[in-house]
Tab-separated table of C-alpha atoms and ligand atoms in Angstrom:
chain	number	residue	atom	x	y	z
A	1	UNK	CA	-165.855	61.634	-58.878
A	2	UNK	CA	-168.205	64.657	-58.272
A	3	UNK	CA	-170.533	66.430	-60.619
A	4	UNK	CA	-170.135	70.909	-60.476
A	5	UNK	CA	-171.574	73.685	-62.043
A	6	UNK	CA	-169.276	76.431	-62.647
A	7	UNK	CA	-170.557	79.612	-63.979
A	8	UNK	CA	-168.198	82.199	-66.189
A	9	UNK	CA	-166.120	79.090	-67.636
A	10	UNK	CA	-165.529	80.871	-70.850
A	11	UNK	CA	-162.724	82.490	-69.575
A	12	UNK	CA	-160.529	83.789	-66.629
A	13	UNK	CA	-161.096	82.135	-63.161
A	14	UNK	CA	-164.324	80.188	-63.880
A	15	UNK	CA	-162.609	78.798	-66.488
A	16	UNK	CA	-159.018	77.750	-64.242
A	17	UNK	CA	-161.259	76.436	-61.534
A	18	UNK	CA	-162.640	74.336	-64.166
A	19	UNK	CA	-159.703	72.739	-65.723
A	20	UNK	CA	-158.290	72.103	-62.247
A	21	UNK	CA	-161.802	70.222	-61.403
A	22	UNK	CA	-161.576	68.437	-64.826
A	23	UNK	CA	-157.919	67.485	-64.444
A	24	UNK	CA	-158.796	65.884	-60.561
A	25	UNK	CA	-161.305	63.852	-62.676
A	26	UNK	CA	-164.431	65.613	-61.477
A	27	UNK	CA	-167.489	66.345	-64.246
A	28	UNK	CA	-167.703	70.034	-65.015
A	29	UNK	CA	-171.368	71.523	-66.142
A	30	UNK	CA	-169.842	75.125	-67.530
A	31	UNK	CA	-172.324	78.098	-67.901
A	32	UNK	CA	-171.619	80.963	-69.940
A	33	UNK	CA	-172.289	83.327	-73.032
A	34	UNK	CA	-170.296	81.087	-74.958
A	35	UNK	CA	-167.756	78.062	-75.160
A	36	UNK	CA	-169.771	76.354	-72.641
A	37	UNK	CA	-172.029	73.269	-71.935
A	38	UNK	CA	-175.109	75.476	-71.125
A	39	UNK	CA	-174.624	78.514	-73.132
A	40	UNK	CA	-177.097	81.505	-71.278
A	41	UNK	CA	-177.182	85.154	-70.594
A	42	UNK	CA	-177.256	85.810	-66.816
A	43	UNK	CA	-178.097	89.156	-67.434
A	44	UNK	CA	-181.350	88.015	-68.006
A	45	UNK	CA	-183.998	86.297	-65.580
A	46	UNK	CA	-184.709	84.008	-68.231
A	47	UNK	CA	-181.057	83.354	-68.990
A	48	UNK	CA	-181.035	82.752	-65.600
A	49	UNK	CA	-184.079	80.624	-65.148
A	50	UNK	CA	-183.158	78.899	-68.036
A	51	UNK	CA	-179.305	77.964	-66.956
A	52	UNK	CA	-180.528	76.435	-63.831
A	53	UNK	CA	-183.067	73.792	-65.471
A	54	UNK	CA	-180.448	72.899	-68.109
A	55	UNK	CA	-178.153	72.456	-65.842
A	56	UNK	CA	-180.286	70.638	-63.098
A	57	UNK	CA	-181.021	68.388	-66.045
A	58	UNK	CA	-177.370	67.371	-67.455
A	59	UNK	CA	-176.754	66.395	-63.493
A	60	UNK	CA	-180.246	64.630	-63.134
A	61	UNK	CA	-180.976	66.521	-60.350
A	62	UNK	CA	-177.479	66.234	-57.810
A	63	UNK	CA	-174.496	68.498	-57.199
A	64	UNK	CA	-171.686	67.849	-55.425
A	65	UNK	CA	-171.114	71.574	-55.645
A	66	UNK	CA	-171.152	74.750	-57.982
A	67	UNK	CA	-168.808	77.900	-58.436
A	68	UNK	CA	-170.502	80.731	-59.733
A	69	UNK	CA	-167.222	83.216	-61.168
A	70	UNK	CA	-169.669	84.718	-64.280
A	71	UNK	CA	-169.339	88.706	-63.561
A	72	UNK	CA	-168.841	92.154	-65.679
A	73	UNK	CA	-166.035	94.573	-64.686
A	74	UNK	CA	-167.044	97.820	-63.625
A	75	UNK	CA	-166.316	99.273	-67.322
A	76	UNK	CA	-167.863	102.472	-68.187
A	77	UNK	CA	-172.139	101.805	-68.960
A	78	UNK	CA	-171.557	98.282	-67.066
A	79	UNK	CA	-173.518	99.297	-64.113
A	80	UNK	CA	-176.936	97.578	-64.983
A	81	UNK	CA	-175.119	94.171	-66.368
A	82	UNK	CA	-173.320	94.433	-62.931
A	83	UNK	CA	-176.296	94.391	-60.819
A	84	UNK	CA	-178.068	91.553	-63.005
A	85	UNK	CA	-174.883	89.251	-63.443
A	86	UNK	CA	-172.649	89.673	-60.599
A	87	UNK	CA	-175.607	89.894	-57.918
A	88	UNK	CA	-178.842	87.997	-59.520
A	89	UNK	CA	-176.433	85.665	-62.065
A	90	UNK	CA	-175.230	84.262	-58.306
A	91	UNK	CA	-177.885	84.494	-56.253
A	92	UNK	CA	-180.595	83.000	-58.956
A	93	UNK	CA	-178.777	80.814	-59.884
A	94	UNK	CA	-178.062	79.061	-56.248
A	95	UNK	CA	-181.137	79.416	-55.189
A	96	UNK	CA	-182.274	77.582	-58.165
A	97	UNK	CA	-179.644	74.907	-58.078
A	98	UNK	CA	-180.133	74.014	-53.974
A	99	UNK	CA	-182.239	71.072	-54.701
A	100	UNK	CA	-179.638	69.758	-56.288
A	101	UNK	CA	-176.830	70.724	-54.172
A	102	UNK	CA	-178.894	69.287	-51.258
A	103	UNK	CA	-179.551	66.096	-53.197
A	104	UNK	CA	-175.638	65.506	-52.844
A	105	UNK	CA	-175.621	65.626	-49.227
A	106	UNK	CA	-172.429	67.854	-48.282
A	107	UNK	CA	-172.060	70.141	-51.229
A	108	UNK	CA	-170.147	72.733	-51.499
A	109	UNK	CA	-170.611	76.194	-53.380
A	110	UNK	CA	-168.083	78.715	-53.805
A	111	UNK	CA	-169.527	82.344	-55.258
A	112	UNK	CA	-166.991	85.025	-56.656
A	113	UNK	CA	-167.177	87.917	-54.014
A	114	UNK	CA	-164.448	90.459	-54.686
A	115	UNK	CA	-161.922	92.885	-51.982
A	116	UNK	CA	-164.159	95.463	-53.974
A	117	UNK	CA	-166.620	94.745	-51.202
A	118	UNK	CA	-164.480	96.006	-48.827
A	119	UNK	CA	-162.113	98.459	-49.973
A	120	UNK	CA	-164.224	100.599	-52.130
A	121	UNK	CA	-164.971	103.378	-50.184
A	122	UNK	CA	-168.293	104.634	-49.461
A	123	UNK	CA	-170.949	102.199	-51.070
A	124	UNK	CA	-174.085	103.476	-50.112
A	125	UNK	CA	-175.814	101.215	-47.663
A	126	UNK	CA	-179.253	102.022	-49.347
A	127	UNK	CA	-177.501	100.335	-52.555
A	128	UNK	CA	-176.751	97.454	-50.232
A	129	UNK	CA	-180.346	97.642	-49.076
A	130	UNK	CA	-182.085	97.588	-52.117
A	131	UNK	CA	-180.257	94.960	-54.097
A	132	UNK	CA	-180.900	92.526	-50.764
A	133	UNK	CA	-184.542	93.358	-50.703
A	134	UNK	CA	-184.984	92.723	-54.483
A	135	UNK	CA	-185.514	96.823	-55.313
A	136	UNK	CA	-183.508	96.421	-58.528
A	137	UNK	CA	-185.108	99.433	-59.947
A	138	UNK	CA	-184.048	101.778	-57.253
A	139	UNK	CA	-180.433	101.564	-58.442
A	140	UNK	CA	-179.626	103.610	-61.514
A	141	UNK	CA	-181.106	106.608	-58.984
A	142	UNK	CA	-178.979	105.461	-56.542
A	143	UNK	CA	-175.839	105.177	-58.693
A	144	UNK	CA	-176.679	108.834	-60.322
A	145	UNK	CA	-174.512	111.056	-57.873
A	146	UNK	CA	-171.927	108.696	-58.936
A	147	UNK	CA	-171.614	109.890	-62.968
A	148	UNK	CA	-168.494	107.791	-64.483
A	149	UNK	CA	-167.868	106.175	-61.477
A	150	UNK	CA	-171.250	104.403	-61.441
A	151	UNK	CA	-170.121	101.249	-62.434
A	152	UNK	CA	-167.207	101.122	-59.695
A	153	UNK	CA	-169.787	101.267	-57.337
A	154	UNK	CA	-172.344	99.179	-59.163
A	155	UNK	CA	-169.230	96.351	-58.304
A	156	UNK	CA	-168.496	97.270	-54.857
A	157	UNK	CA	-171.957	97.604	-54.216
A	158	UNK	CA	-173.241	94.166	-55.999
A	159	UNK	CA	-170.338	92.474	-54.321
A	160	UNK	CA	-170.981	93.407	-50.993
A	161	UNK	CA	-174.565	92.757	-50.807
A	162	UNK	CA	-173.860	89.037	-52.446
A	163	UNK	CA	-171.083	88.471	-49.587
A	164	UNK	CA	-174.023	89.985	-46.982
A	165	UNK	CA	-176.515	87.640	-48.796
A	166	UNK	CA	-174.274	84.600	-48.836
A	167	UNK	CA	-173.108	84.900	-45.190
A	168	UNK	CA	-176.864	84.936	-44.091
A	169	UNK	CA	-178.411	82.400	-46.521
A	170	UNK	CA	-174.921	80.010	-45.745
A	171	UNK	CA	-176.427	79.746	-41.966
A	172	UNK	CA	-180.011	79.224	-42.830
A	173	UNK	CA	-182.020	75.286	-42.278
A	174	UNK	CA	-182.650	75.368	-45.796
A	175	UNK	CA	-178.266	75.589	-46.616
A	176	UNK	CA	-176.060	74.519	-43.609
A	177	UNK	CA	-179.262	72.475	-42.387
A	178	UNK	CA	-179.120	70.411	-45.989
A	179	UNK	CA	-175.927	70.085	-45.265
A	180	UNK	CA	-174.825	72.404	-47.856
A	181	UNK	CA	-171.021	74.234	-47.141
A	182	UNK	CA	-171.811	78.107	-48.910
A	183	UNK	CA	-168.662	79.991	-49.233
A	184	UNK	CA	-167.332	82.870	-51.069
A	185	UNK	CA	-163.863	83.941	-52.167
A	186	UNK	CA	-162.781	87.520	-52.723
A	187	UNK	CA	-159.879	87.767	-54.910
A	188	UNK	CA	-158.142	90.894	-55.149
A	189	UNK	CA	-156.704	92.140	-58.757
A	190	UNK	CA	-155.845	88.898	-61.054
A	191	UNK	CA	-154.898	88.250	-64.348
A	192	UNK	CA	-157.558	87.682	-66.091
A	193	UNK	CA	-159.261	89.079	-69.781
A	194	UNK	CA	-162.067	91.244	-66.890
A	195	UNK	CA	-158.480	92.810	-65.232
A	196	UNK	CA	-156.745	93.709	-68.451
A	197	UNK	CA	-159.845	95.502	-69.709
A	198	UNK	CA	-159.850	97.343	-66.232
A	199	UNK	CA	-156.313	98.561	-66.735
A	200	UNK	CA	-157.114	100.246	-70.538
A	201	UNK	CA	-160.049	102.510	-68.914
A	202	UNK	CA	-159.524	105.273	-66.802
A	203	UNK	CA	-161.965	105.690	-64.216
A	204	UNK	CA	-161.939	102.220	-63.107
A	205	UNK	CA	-158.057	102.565	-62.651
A	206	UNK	CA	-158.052	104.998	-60.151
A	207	UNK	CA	-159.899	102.406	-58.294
A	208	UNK	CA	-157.942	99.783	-58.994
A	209	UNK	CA	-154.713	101.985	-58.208
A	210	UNK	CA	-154.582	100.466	-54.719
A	211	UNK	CA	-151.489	99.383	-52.483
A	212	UNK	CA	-151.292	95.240	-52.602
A	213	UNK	CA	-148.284	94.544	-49.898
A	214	UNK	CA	-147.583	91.732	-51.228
A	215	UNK	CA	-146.700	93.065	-54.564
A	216	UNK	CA	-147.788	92.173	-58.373
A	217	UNK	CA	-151.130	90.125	-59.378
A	218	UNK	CA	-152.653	87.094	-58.620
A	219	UNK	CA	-153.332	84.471	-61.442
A	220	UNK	CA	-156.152	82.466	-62.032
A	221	UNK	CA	-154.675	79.383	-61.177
A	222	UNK	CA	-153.551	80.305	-57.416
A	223	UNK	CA	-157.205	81.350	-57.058
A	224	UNK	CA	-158.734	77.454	-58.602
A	225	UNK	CA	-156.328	76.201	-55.907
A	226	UNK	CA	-158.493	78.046	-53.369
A	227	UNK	CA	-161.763	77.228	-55.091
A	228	UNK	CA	-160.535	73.049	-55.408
A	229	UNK	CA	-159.899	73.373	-52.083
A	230	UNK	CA	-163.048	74.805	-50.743
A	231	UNK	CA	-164.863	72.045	-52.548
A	232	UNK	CA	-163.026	69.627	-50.899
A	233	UNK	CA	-163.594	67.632	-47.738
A	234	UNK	CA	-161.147	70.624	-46.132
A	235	UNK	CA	-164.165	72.787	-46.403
A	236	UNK	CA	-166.749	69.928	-44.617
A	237	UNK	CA	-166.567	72.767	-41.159
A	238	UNK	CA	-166.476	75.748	-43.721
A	239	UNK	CA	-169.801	77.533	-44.134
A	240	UNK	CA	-170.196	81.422	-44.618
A	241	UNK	CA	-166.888	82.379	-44.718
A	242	UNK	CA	-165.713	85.189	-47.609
A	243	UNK	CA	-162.250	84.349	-47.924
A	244	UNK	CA	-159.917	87.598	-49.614
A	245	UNK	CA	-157.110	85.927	-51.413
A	246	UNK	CA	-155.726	89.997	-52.314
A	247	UNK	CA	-152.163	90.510	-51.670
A	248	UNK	CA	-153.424	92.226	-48.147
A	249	UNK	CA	-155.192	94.908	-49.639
A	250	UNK	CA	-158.328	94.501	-47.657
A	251	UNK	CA	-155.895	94.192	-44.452
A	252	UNK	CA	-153.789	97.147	-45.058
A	253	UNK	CA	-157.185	99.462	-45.673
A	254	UNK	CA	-159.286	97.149	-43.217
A	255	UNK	CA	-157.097	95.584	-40.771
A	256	UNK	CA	-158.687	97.517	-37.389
A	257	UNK	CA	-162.064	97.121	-38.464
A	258	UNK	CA	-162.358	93.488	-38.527
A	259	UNK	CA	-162.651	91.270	-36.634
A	260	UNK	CA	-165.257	93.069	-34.513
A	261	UNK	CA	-166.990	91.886	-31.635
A	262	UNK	CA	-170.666	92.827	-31.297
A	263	UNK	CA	-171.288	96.527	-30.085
A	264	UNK	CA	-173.522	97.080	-27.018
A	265	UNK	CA	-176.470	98.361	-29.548
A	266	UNK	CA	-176.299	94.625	-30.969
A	267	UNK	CA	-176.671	93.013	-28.280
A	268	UNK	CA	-180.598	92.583	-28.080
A	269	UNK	CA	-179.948	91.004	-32.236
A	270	UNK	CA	-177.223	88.897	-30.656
A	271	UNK	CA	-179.413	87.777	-27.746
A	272	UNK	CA	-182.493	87.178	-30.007
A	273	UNK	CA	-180.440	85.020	-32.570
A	274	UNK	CA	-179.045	82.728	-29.609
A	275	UNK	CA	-182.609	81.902	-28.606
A	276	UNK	CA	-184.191	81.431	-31.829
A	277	UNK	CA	-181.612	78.853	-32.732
A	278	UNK	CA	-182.107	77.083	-29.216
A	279	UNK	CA	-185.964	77.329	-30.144
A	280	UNK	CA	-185.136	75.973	-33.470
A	281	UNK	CA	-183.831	72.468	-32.403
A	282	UNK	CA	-180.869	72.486	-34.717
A	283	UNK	CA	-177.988	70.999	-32.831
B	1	NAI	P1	-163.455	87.191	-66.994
B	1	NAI	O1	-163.988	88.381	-67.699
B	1	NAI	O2	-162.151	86.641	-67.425
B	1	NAI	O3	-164.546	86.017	-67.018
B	1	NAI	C1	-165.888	86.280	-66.689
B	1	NAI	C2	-166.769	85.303	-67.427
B	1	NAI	O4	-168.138	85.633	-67.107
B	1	NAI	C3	-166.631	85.394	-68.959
B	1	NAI	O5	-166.416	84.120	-69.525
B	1	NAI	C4	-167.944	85.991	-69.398
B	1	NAI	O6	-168.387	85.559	-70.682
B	1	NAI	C5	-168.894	85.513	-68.282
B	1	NAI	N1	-170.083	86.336	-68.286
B	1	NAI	C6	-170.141	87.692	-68.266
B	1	NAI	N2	-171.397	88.113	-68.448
B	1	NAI	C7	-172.164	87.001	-68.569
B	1	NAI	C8	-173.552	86.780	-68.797
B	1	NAI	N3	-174.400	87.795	-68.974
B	1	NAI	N4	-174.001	85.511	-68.857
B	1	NAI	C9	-173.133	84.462	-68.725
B	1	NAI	N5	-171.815	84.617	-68.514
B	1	NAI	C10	-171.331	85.869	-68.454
B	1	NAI	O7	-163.436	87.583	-65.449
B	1	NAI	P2	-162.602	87.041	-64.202
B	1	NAI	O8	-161.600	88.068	-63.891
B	1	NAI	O9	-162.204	85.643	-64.378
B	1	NAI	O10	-163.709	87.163	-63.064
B	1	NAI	C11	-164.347	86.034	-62.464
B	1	NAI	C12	-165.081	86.519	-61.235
B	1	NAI	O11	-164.135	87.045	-60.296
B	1	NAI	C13	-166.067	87.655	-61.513
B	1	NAI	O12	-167.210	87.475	-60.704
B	1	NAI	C14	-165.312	88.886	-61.078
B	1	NAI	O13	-166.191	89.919	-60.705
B	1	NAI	C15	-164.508	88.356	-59.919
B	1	NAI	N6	-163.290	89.094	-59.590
B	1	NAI	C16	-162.329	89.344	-60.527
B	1	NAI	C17	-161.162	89.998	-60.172
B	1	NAI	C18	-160.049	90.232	-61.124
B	1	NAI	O14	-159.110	90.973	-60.789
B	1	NAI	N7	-160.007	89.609	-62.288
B	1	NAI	C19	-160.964	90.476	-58.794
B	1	NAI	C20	-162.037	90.139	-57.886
B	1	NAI	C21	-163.151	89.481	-58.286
């Protein structure tokens, strides 16, 4: 039986993807605040820093995979917990745990993206811009136009740069070359503690006020179904996907813009990729 990491397993979904991992007999090493093995603040780099060596440790040093589900909602003065916990809390802490995951062989890691990514409107790309190139402290600026609806797009904005980050990184020698399968889930609105704070506060309701076709809520344990199963050998060809799991939210708001096939101004990007990887000797 396998050895994982899951992040947030206090409550909500980190905590139903880690009963269903327990109850197939797998080892769980939870991280969070409280109630957990390694008990850390991920708002914090040395929280952070911290988490990963305890956890490296209590493994000895291999992962068979890791789900990182610790975030903050978008409640009101949430936007600077956002940006450390639900961007740095995921991408610190894989970064720090690859060793290990590559120690494994064909790991799997599953990060909690959100449909926020895609179907809250407007993010500013520079947000996107700086949280990828490690400007943390160019965001409360950014989110200033924004007043009470700073945290909303403190998520959306965190979210989409960690899918952006994940797709990337999932592809690189150092992931899919170590044989490591990097994958993120984006559920839409599910019953969880994080969801039923949402619905008490007012400006993040508008937001979450959104059409889901399909009707009602998800639950946390149709979304540890997903997460068990990209953990499995059924995700051995998976690597960089962001799978929504959202009622069809992201489709009904989203459903012309994606798939898209690379626009004519790509096409040098497209051309240069194709011969860096033939240069790079990957097969
Ligand atoms: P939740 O609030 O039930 O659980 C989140 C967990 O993260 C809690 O146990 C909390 O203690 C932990 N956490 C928060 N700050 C932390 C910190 N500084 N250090 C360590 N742990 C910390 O939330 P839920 O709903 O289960 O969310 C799980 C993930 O799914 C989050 O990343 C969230 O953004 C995402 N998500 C949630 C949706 C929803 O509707 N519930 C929709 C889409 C994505």
């Amino acid at each position: 039986m396998g050895s994982f990491a899951v992040s947030g397993v206090a409550s909500g979904m980190g905590k139903a993807a880690a009963h269903r991992l327990r109850q197939a007999g797998h080892e769980v090493i939870g991280i969070d605040l409280r109630d957990a093995d390694v008990v850390a603040d991920l708002s914090a780099a040395a929280g952070r820093s911290e988490a990963v060596a305890r956890v490296v440790e209590r493994s000895g040093g291999r992962l068979d995979g890791a789900v990182l589900a610790a975030g903050v909602g978008p409640l009101p003065g949430s936007a600077a917990a956002i940006v450390q916990v639900n961007f740095l809390g995921v991408t610190e802490l894989l970064s720090g745990l690859r060793p290990a995951l590559a120690a494994a062989g064909n790991a799997k890691a599953v990060a909690f993206c959100s449909h926020a990514a895609s179907v809250t409107p407007a993010i500013p790309a520079a947000l996107v811009r700086a949280l990828l190139s490690g400007r943390i402290e160019r965001v409360p600026d950014l989110l200033a136009p924004f007043g009470d609806y700073a945290p909303s797009f403190a998520y959306g904005g965190a979210k989409l740069a960690l899918a952006r980050w994940l797709r990337k990184t999932a592809v690189s020698t150092d992931w899919a070359g170590a044989g490591i399968r990097l994958n993120a889930i984006a559920p839409g609105p599910v019953r969880t503690p994080m969801l039923d704070a949402l619905l008490g506060g007012e400006t993040a309701r508008d937001l979450l006020n959104l059409p889901v076709p399909i009707g009602g809520y998800g639950e946390p344990a149709q979304i540890a179904e997903w997460v068990a199963l990209m953990l499995s050998p059924a995700a051995d060809f998976m690597c960089g996907s962001v799978v929504y799991v959202d009622g069809g939210t992201d489709a009904y708001f989203r459903g012309g813009d994606w798939p898209a096939s690379t626009p004519p101004s790509g096409l040098a990007g497209w051309l240069a990729r194709q011969q860096a990887w033939l240069e790079s000797g990957r097969d």
